[in-house]
Structure formats: C-alpha cells, structure tokens
Coordinates of N, CA and C in Angstrom, one line a residue:
X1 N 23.0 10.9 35.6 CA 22.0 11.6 34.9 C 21.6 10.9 33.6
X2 N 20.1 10.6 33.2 CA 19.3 10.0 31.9 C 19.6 11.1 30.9
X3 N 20.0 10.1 29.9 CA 19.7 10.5 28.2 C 18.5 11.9 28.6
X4 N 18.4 13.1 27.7 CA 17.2 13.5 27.2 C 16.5 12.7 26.5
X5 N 15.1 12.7 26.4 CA 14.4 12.1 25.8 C 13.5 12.7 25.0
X6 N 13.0 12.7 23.7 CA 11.9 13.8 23.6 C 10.7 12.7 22.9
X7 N 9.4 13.5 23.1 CA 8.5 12.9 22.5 C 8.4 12.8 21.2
X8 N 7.7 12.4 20.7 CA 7.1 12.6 18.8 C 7.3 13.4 18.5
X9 N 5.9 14.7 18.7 CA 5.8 15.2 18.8 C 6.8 16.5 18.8
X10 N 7.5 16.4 19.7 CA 9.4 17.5 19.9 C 9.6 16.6 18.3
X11 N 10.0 16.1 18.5 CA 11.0 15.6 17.4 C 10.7 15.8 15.8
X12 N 8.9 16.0 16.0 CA 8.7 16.4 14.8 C 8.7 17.6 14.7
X13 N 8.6 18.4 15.6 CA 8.7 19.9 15.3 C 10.3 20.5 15.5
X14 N 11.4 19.9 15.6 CA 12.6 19.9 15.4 C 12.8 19.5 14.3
X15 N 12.4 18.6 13.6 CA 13.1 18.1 12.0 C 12.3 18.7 11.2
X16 N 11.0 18.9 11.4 CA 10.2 19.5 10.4 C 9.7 18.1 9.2
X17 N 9.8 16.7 10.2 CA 9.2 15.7 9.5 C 8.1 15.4 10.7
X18 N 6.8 15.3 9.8 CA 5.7 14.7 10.3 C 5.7 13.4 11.3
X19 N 5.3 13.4 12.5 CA 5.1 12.1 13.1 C 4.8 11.1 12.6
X20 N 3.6 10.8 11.4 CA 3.2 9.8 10.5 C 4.5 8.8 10.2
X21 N 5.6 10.2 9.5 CA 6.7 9.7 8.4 C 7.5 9.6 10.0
X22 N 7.8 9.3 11.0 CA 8.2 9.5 12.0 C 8.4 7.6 12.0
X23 N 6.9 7.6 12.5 CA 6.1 6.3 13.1 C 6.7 5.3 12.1
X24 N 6.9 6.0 10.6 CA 7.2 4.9 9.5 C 8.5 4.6 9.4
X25 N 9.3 5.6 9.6 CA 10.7 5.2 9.8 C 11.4 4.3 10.9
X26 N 10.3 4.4 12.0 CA 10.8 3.3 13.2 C 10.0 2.2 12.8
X27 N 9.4 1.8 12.1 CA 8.4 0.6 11.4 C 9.5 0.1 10.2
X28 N 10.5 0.6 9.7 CA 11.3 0.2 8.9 C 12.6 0.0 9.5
X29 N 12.9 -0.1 10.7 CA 14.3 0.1 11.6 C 15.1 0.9 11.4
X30 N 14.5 2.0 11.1 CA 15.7 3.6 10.9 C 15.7 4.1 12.1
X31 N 14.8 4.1 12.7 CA 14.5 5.2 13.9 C 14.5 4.3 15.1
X32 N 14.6 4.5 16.6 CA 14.3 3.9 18.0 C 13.9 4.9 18.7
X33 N 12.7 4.2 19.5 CA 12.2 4.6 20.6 C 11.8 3.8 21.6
X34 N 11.9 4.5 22.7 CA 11.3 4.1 24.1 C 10.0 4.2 24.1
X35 N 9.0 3.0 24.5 CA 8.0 3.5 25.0 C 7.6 3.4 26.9
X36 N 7.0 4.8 27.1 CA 6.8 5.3 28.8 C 6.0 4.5 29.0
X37 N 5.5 4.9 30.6 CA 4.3 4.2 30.8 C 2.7 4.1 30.4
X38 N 3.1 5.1 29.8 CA 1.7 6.0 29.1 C 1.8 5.4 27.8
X39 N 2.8 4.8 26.9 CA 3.0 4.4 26.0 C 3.4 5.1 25.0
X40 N 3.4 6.3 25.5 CA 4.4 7.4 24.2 C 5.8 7.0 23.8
X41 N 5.9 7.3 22.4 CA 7.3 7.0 22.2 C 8.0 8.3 22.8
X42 N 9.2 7.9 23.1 CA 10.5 8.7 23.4 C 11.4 8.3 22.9
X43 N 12.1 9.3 21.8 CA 13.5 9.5 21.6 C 14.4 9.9 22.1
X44 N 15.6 9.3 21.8 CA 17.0 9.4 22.6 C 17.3 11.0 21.9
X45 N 18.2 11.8 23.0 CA 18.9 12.8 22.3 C 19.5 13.4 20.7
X46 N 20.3 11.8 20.2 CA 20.5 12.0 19.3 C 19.5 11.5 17.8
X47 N 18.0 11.6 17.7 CA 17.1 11.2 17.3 C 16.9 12.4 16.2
X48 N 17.5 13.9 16.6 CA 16.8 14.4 15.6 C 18.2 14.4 14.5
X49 N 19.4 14.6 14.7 CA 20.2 14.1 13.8 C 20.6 13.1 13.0
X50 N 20.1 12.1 13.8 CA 19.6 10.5 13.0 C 18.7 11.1 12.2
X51 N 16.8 11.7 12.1 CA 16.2 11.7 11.3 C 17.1 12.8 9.8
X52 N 17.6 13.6 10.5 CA 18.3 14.4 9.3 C 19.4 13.7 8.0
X53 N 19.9 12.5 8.6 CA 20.6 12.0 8.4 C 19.6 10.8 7.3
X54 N 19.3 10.8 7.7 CA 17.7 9.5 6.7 C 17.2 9.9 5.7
X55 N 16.8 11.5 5.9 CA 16.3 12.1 5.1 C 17.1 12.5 4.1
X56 N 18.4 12.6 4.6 CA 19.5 13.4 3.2 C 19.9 11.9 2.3
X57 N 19.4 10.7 3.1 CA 20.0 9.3 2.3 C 18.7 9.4 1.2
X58 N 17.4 9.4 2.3 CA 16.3 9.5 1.7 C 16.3 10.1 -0.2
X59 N 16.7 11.2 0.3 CA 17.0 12.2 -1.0 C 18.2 12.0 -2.0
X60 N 18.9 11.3 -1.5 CA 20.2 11.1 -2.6 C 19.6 9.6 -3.1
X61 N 18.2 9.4 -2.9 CA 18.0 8.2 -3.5 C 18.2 6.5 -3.3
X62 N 18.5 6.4 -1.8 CA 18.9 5.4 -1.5 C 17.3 5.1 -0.8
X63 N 17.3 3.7 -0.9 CA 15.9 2.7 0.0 C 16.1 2.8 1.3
X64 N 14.7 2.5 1.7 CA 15.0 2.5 3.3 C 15.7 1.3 3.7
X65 N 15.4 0.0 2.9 CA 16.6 -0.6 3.3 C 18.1 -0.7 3.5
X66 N 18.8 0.1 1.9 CA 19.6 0.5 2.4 C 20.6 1.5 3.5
X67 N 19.7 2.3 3.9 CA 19.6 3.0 4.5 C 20.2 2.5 5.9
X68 N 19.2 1.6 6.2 CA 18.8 0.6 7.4 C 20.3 0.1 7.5
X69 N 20.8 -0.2 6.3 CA 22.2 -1.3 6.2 C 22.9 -0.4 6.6
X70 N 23.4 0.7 6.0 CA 24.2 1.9 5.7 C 24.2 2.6 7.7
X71 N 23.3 2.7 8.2 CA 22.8 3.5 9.5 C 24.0 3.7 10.5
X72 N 23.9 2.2 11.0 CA 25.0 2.3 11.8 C 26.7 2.5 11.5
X73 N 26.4 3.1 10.4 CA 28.2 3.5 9.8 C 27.8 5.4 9.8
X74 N 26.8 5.8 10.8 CA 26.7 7.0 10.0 C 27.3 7.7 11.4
X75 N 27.4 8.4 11.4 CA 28.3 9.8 12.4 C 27.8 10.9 12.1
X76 N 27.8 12.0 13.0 CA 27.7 13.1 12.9 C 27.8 13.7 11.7
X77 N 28.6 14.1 11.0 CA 28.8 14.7 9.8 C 28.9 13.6 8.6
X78 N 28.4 12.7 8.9 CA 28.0 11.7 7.4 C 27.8 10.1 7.9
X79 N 28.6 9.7 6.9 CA 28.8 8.0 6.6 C 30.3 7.7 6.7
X80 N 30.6 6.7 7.9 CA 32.0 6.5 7.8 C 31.9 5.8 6.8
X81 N 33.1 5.4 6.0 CA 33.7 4.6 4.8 C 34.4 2.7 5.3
X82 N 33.4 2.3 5.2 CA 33.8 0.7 5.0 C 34.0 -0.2 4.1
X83 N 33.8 -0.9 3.7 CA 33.9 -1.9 2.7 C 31.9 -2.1 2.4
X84 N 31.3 -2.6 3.5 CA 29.8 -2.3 3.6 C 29.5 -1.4 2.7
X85 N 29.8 0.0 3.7 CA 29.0 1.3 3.2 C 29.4 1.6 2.0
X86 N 30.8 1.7 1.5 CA 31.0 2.1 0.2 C 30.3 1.6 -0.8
X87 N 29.8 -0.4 -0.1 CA 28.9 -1.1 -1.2 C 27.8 -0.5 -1.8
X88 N 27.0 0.0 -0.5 CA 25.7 0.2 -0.4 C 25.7 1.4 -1.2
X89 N 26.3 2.3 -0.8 CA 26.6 3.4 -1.4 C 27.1 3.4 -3.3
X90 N 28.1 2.9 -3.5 CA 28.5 2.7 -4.8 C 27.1 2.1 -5.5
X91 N 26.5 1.3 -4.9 CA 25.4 0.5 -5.5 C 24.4 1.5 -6.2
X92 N 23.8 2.1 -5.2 CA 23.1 3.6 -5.0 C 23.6 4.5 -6.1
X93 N 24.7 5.2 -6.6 CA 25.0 5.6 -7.5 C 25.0 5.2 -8.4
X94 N 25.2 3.8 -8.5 CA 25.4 2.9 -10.1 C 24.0 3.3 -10.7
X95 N 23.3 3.0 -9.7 CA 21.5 3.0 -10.1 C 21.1 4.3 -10.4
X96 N 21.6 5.0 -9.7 CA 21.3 6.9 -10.0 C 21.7 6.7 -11.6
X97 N 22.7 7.0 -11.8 CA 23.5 6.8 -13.1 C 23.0 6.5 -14.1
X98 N 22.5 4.9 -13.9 CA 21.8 4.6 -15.0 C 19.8 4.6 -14.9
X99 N 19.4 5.6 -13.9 CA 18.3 6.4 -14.2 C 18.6 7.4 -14.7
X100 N 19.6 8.3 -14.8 CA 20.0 9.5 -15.3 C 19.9 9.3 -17.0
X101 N 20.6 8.2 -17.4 CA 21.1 7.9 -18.5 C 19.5 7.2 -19.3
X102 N 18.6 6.9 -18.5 CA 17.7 6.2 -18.9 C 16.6 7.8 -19.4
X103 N 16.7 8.7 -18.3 CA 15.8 10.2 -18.7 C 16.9 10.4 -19.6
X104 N 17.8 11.0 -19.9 CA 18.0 11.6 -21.3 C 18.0 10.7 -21.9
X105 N 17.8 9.4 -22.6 CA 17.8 8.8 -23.6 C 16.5 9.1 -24.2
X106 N 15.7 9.5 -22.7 CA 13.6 9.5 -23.2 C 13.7 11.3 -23.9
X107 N 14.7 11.8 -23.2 CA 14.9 13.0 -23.3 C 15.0 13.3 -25.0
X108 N 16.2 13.0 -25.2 CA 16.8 13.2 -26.5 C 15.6 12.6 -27.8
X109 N 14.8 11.3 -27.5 CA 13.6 10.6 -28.2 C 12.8 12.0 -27.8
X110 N 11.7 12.5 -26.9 CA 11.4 13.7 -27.3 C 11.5 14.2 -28.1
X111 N 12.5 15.1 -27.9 CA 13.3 16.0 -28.9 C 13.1 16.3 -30.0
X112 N 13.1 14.9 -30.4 CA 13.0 14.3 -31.8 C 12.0 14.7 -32.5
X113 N 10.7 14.1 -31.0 CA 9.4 14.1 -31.5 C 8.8 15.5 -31.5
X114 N 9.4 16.4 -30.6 CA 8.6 18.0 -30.6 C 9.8 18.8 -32.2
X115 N 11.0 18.1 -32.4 CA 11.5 18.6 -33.4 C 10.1 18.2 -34.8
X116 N 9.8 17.3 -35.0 CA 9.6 16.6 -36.3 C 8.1 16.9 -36.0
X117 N 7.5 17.6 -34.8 CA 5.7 18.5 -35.1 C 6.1 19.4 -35.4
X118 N 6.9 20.5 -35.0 CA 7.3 22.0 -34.9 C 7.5 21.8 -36.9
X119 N 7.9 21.0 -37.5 CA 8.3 20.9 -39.1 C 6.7 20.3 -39.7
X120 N 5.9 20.1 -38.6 CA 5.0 19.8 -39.9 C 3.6 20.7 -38.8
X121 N 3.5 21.6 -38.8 CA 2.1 22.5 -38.4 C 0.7 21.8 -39.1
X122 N -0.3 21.9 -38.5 CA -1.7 22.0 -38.7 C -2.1 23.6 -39.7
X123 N -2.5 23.2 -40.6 CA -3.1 23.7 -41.8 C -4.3 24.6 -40.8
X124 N -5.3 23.5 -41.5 CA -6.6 23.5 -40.6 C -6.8 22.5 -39.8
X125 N -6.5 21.9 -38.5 CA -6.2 20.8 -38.6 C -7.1 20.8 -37.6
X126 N -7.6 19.9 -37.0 CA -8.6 19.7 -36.0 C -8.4 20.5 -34.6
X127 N -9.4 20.8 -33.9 CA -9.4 22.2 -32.8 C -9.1 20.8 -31.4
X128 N -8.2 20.7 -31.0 CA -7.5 19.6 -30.1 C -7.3 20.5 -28.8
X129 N -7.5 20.4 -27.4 CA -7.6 20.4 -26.4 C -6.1 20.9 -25.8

C-alpha cells in the first residue's frame, strides 16, 4: 500500500498555513512534494506535522535556513539533540538574548525620555498633533 498523499490545498486547510506560505517553504527546502501528472503537488503523510514543526522554529525565531539545517534532527515531539542541532539552536538563543537585551536597553532610554517630558509640561505650548 502508497504513502497517503495530500494536495496543497488539504494541507493548507490542516495546518491553517496558506498555500502561498506553503509554495515558499518548499522553495526554501523545508517542505517536499511530489508532483502528479497533472502537476499538482502532493504531500507525503507526514507533511502536516513537518509544517507545524517549521512554524513553531519559525516563531522561536530561528531562519529558514536554520531551520533547513536543524530539519532533519526533528521527530515527532521536537528536535533530537546533537552536536549540529544544539549548535543551531544555541546560536538562535544567543541572538534572541542579545535582541532582548538590545529592546530594554531602547526601553530603559525611553523611560528616560517620557520621564524627563512628563517633568517639563507645555505652558501654552504649541497645539501638536
């Protein structure tokens, strides 16, 4: 007996990601398909847990390339642990970290600056937008 296969289409209305963002992930080597004779793509079975799996890298901030690197270490319930993945991954957080560290620094400058208006009010001061 064949793999199930599903079209685009299934697959997008299973993940709740657009075919567009579909089309782009297999344009970046995240995703695989078959094409029929009609030239539709077809996805293997396990296509809609792969997309889920992209999307949650997607969101923790990792590139599609990384991603790409990271892929084939992934399994059902996550990312196995290698020497690779841990890189790719450690990397990924280093960078989180120090975008974290980069907003509160702008954060805290703010602060400063809504502290040091709030101490000096408009009198009569020009009628500003």
């Amino acid at each position: 007996m064949s793999e199930v296969m599903v079209l685009i289409g299934e697959l997008s209305r299973r993940t709740g990601v657009n075919a567009r963002l579909l089309r782009y992930y297999e344009e970046q080597g995240l995703l695989v398909s078959d094409r029929d004779a009609n030239g539709y793509r077809r996805y293997g079975a396990d296509a809609p847990s792969r997309v889920e799996r992209i999307r949650e890298l997607l969101e923790s901030g990792l590139s599609s390339k990384e991603i790409r690197e990271i892929l084939p270490c992934a399994v059902d319930d996550g990312i196995r642990h290698c020497d690779h993945s841990r890189a790719v991954l450690g990397e990924g957080m280093e960078r989180l970290e120090d975008q974290i560290a980069a907003l509160e620094a702008k954060r805290r400058r703010l602060a400063v600056q809504v502290a040091a208006a709030a101490s000096r009010p408009f009198e009569d001061g020009p009628d500003l937008p």
